[in-house]
Amino acid sequence: FHLWERGGRRTIFQDADAGTRASDAARSRAAIFFALGLGPAPSSSSSAPPPRGLGSKRPLAAFEAAARIDLAARTLLPDAEDGGLAPGAFARGGLEDVLAGLGL
């Protein structure tokens, strides 16, 4: 049966000490920055390729251009709010448009 509270069982987070969690988080951040081309290679992977096929479908520059972002500058470019999708990909308006369509 399912216990709704965790009082009787510890989590992995509780078992790992704060130092281990901090070093794991730092390694993860370093790997992400390296994969995005924003930082040096993490010490454990030196020149390892980015994980999970990152960059195997299109170059990072093409992704940045399509999404209208600048990862190195950590900024959104003009018109970035749509993520590079055409305006028709989104629902427009709201209740006002629905009511107008109904003639109300």
mmCIF file with all atom_site columns, C-alpha atoms in Angstrom:
data_model
loop_
_atom_site.group_PDB
_atom_site.id
_atom_site.type_symbol
_atom_site.label_atom_id
_atom_site.label_alt_id
_atom_site.label_comp_id
_atom_site.label_asym_id
_atom_site.label_entity_id
_atom_site.label_seq_id
_atom_site.pdbx_PDB_ins_code
_atom_site.Cartn_x
_atom_site.Cartn_y
_atom_site.Cartn_z
_atom_site.occupancy
_atom_site.B_iso_or_equiv
_atom_site.pdbx_formal_charge
_atom_site.auth_seq_id
_atom_site.auth_comp_id
_atom_site.auth_asym_id
_atom_site.auth_atom_id
_atom_site.pdbx_PDB_model_num
ATOM 1   C CA . PHE A 1 1   ? 0.000   0.000  0.000   1.00 0.00 ? 1   PHE A CA 1
ATOM 2   C CA . HIS A 1 2   ? 1.068   3.625  -0.408  1.00 0.00 ? 2   HIS A CA 1
ATOM 3   C CA . LEU A 1 3   ? 2.327   5.728  2.471   1.00 0.00 ? 3   LEU A CA 1
ATOM 4   C CA . TRP A 1 4   ? 1.354   9.361  2.097   1.00 0.00 ? 4   TRP A CA 1
ATOM 5   C CA . GLU A 1 5   ? 4.131   10.611 4.329   1.00 0.00 ? 5   GLU A CA 1
ATOM 6   C CA . ARG A 1 6   ? 7.858   10.000 4.162   1.00 0.00 ? 6   ARG A CA 1
ATOM 7   C CA . GLY A 1 7   ? 8.341   9.942  7.916   1.00 0.00 ? 7   GLY A CA 1
ATOM 8   C CA . GLY A 1 8   ? 9.360   6.291  7.901   1.00 0.00 ? 8   GLY A CA 1
ATOM 9   C CA . ARG A 1 9   ? 11.681  6.322  4.898   1.00 0.00 ? 9   ARG A CA 1
ATOM 10  C CA . ARG A 1 10  ? 14.590  8.534  4.039   1.00 0.00 ? 10  ARG A CA 1
ATOM 11  C CA . THR A 1 11  ? 15.170  10.072 0.631   1.00 0.00 ? 11  THR A CA 1
ATOM 12  C CA . ILE A 1 12  ? 18.407  10.075 -1.344  1.00 0.00 ? 12  ILE A CA 1
ATOM 13  C CA . PHE A 1 13  ? 18.596  13.801 -0.695  1.00 0.00 ? 13  PHE A CA 1
ATOM 14  C CA . GLN A 1 14  ? 18.566  13.167 3.042   1.00 0.00 ? 14  GLN A CA 1
ATOM 15  C CA . ASP A 1 15  ? 21.198  10.424 2.789   1.00 0.00 ? 15  ASP A CA 1
ATOM 16  C CA . ALA A 1 16  ? 23.738  12.514 0.868   1.00 0.00 ? 16  ALA A CA 1
ATOM 17  C CA . ASP A 1 17  ? 25.649  15.063 2.914   1.00 0.00 ? 17  ASP A CA 1
ATOM 18  C CA . ALA A 1 18  ? 25.601  18.745 1.917   1.00 0.00 ? 18  ALA A CA 1
ATOM 19  C CA . GLY A 1 19  ? 29.158  18.625 0.564   1.00 0.00 ? 19  GLY A CA 1
ATOM 20  C CA . THR A 1 20  ? 28.345  15.758 -1.783  1.00 0.00 ? 20  THR A CA 1
ATOM 21  C CA . ARG A 1 21  ? 25.190  17.488 -3.014  1.00 0.00 ? 21  ARG A CA 1
ATOM 22  C CA . ALA A 1 22  ? 27.097  20.731 -3.626  1.00 0.00 ? 22  ALA A CA 1
ATOM 23  C CA . SER A 1 23  ? 29.881  19.010 -5.572  1.00 0.00 ? 23  SER A CA 1
ATOM 24  C CA . ASP A 1 24  ? 27.335  17.052 -7.636  1.00 0.00 ? 24  ASP A CA 1
ATOM 25  C CA . ALA A 1 25  ? 25.499  20.280 -8.462  1.00 0.00 ? 25  ALA A CA 1
ATOM 26  C CA . ALA A 1 26  ? 28.754  22.030 -9.407  1.00 0.00 ? 26  ALA A CA 1
ATOM 27  C CA . ARG A 1 27  ? 29.741  19.155 -11.713 1.00 0.00 ? 27  ARG A CA 1
ATOM 28  C CA . SER A 1 28  ? 26.300  19.228 -13.344 1.00 0.00 ? 28  SER A CA 1
ATOM 29  C CA . ARG A 1 29  ? 26.486  22.991 -13.929 1.00 0.00 ? 29  ARG A CA 1
ATOM 30  C CA . ALA A 1 30  ? 29.989  22.673 -15.421 1.00 0.00 ? 30  ALA A CA 1
ATOM 31  C CA . ALA A 1 31  ? 28.824  19.918 -17.780 1.00 0.00 ? 31  ALA A CA 1
ATOM 32  C CA . ILE A 1 32  ? 25.845  21.992 -18.927 1.00 0.00 ? 32  ILE A CA 1
ATOM 33  C CA . PHE A 1 33  ? 27.961  25.102 -19.534 1.00 0.00 ? 33  PHE A CA 1
ATOM 34  C CA . PHE A 1 34  ? 30.482  23.002 -21.486 1.00 0.00 ? 34  PHE A CA 1
ATOM 35  C CA . ALA A 1 35  ? 27.743  21.375 -23.570 1.00 0.00 ? 35  ALA A CA 1
ATOM 36  C CA . LEU A 1 36  ? 26.362  24.816 -24.439 1.00 0.00 ? 36  LEU A CA 1
ATOM 37  C CA . GLY A 1 37  ? 29.810  26.150 -25.296 1.00 0.00 ? 37  GLY A CA 1
ATOM 38  C CA . LEU A 1 38  ? 29.762  28.574 -22.372 1.00 0.00 ? 38  LEU A CA 1
ATOM 39  C CA . GLY A 1 39  ? 32.587  27.160 -20.303 1.00 0.00 ? 39  GLY A CA 1
ATOM 40  C CA . PRO A 1 40  ? 35.632  24.934 -20.184 1.00 0.00 ? 40  PRO A CA 1
ATOM 41  C CA . ALA A 1 41  ? 35.407  21.170 -20.273 1.00 0.00 ? 41  ALA A CA 1
ATOM 42  C CA . PRO A 1 42  ? 34.663  19.660 -16.873 1.00 0.00 ? 42  PRO A CA 1
ATOM 43  C CA . SER A 1 43  ? 37.731  18.042 -15.368 1.00 0.00 ? 43  SER A CA 1
ATOM 44  C CA . SER A 1 44  ? 36.180  14.582 -15.501 1.00 0.00 ? 44  SER A CA 1
ATOM 45  C CA . SER A 1 45  ? 35.373  14.652 -19.217 1.00 0.00 ? 45  SER A CA 1
ATOM 46  C CA . SER A 1 46  ? 38.224  16.824 -20.619 1.00 0.00 ? 46  SER A CA 1
ATOM 47  C CA . SER A 1 47  ? 37.212  16.641 -24.296 1.00 0.00 ? 47  SER A CA 1
ATOM 48  C CA . ALA A 1 48  ? 34.218  14.339 -24.135 1.00 0.00 ? 48  ALA A CA 1
ATOM 49  C CA . PRO A 1 49  ? 31.410  15.114 -26.573 1.00 0.00 ? 49  PRO A CA 1
ATOM 50  C CA . PRO A 1 50  ? 28.266  16.768 -25.239 1.00 0.00 ? 50  PRO A CA 1
ATOM 51  C CA . PRO A 1 51  ? 25.873  14.279 -23.636 1.00 0.00 ? 51  PRO A CA 1
ATOM 52  C CA . ARG A 1 52  ? 22.637  12.852 -25.032 1.00 0.00 ? 52  ARG A CA 1
ATOM 53  C CA . GLY A 1 53  ? 23.295  13.760 -28.653 1.00 0.00 ? 53  GLY A CA 1
ATOM 54  C CA . LEU A 1 54  ? 23.370  17.506 -28.053 1.00 0.00 ? 54  LEU A CA 1
ATOM 55  C CA . GLY A 1 55  ? 24.355  19.104 -31.338 1.00 0.00 ? 55  GLY A CA 1
ATOM 56  C CA . SER A 1 56  ? 23.863  15.955 -33.412 1.00 0.00 ? 56  SER A CA 1
ATOM 57  C CA . LYS A 1 57  ? 20.747  17.250 -35.226 1.00 0.00 ? 57  LYS A CA 1
ATOM 58  C CA . ARG A 1 58  ? 21.809  20.839 -35.866 1.00 0.00 ? 58  ARG A CA 1
ATOM 59  C CA . PRO A 1 59  ? 24.585  23.165 -34.729 1.00 0.00 ? 59  PRO A CA 1
ATOM 60  C CA . LEU A 1 60  ? 24.099  25.226 -31.597 1.00 0.00 ? 60  LEU A CA 1
ATOM 61  C CA . ALA A 1 61  ? 24.168  28.422 -33.692 1.00 0.00 ? 61  ALA A CA 1
ATOM 62  C CA . ALA A 1 62  ? 21.175  27.194 -35.708 1.00 0.00 ? 62  ALA A CA 1
ATOM 63  C CA . PHE A 1 63  ? 19.258  26.462 -32.502 1.00 0.00 ? 63  PHE A CA 1
ATOM 64  C CA . GLU A 1 64  ? 20.096  29.918 -31.123 1.00 0.00 ? 64  GLU A CA 1
ATOM 65  C CA . ALA A 1 65  ? 18.926  31.560 -34.362 1.00 0.00 ? 65  ALA A CA 1
ATOM 66  C CA . ALA A 1 66  ? 15.660  29.591 -34.434 1.00 0.00 ? 66  ALA A CA 1
ATOM 67  C CA . ALA A 1 67  ? 14.884  30.177 -30.754 1.00 0.00 ? 67  ALA A CA 1
ATOM 68  C CA . ARG A 1 68  ? 16.030  33.822 -30.933 1.00 0.00 ? 68  ARG A CA 1
ATOM 69  C CA . ILE A 1 69  ? 18.383  33.519 -27.960 1.00 0.00 ? 69  ILE A CA 1
ATOM 70  C CA . ASP A 1 70  ? 22.056  34.237 -27.309 1.00 0.00 ? 70  ASP A CA 1
ATOM 71  C CA . LEU A 1 71  ? 23.367  31.611 -24.901 1.00 0.00 ? 71  LEU A CA 1
ATOM 72  C CA . ALA A 1 72  ? 26.830  33.173 -24.547 1.00 0.00 ? 72  ALA A CA 1
ATOM 73  C CA . ALA A 1 73  ? 25.339  36.549 -23.574 1.00 0.00 ? 73  ALA A CA 1
ATOM 74  C CA . ARG A 1 74  ? 22.498  34.832 -21.691 1.00 0.00 ? 74  ARG A CA 1
ATOM 75  C CA . THR A 1 75  ? 19.934  37.070 -23.348 1.00 0.00 ? 75  THR A CA 1
ATOM 76  C CA . LEU A 1 76  ? 16.741  36.800 -25.346 1.00 0.00 ? 76  LEU A CA 1
ATOM 77  C CA . LEU A 1 77  ? 16.754  38.449 -28.742 1.00 0.00 ? 77  LEU A CA 1
ATOM 78  C CA . PRO A 1 78  ? 13.865  40.511 -30.104 1.00 0.00 ? 78  PRO A CA 1
ATOM 79  C CA . ASP A 1 79  ? 10.833  38.325 -30.883 1.00 0.00 ? 79  ASP A CA 1
ATOM 80  C CA . ALA A 1 80  ? 12.143  35.533 -28.647 1.00 0.00 ? 80  ALA A CA 1
ATOM 81  C CA . GLU A 1 81  ? 8.875   35.216 -26.758 1.00 0.00 ? 81  GLU A CA 1
ATOM 82  C CA . ASP A 1 82  ? 7.488   32.877 -29.417 1.00 0.00 ? 82  ASP A CA 1
ATOM 83  C CA . GLY A 1 83  ? 10.494  30.511 -29.297 1.00 0.00 ? 83  GLY A CA 1
ATOM 84  C CA . GLY A 1 84  ? 11.002  30.827 -33.041 1.00 0.00 ? 84  GLY A CA 1
ATOM 85  C CA . LEU A 1 85  ? 7.582   29.430 -33.914 1.00 0.00 ? 85  LEU A CA 1
ATOM 86  C CA . ALA A 1 86  ? 5.234   31.056 -36.393 1.00 0.00 ? 86  ALA A CA 1
ATOM 87  C CA . PRO A 1 87  ? 2.465   33.195 -34.880 1.00 0.00 ? 87  PRO A CA 1
ATOM 88  C CA . GLY A 1 88  ? -0.128  30.726 -36.194 1.00 0.00 ? 88  GLY A CA 1
ATOM 89  C CA . ALA A 1 89  ? 1.244   28.068 -33.833 1.00 0.00 ? 89  ALA A CA 1
ATOM 90  C CA . PHE A 1 90  ? -0.311  29.850 -30.865 1.00 0.00 ? 90  PHE A CA 1
ATOM 91  C CA . ALA A 1 91  ? -3.868  30.485 -29.746 1.00 0.00 ? 91  ALA A CA 1
ATOM 92  C CA . ARG A 1 92  ? -4.644  34.135 -30.185 1.00 0.00 ? 92  ARG A CA 1
ATOM 93  C CA . GLY A 1 93  ? -6.777  36.395 -28.116 1.00 0.00 ? 93  GLY A CA 1
ATOM 94  C CA . GLY A 1 94  ? -8.834  35.057 -25.347 1.00 0.00 ? 94  GLY A CA 1
ATOM 95  C CA . LEU A 1 95  ? -12.344 35.274 -24.068 1.00 0.00 ? 95  LEU A CA 1
ATOM 96  C CA . GLU A 1 96  ? -12.940 38.491 -26.020 1.00 0.00 ? 96  GLU A CA 1
ATOM 97  C CA . ASP A 1 97  ? -12.265 36.740 -29.332 1.00 0.00 ? 97  ASP A CA 1
ATOM 98  C CA . VAL A 1 98  ? -14.498 33.797 -28.442 1.00 0.00 ? 98  VAL A CA 1
ATOM 99  C CA . LEU A 1 99  ? -17.351 36.091 -27.453 1.00 0.00 ? 99  LEU A CA 1
ATOM 100 C CA . ALA A 1 100 ? -16.887 38.190 -30.610 1.00 0.00 ? 100 ALA A CA 1
ATOM 101 C CA . GLY A 1 101 ? -16.959 35.024 -32.710 1.00 0.00 ? 101 GLY A CA 1
ATOM 102 C CA . LEU A 1 102 ? -20.260 34.112 -31.105 1.00 0.00 ? 102 LEU A CA 1
ATOM 103 C CA . GLY A 1 103 ? -21.617 37.563 -31.806 1.00 0.00 ? 103 GLY A CA 1
ATOM 104 C CA . LEU A 1 104 ? -21.815 38.450 -28.121 1.00 0.00 ? 104 LEU A CA 1
#
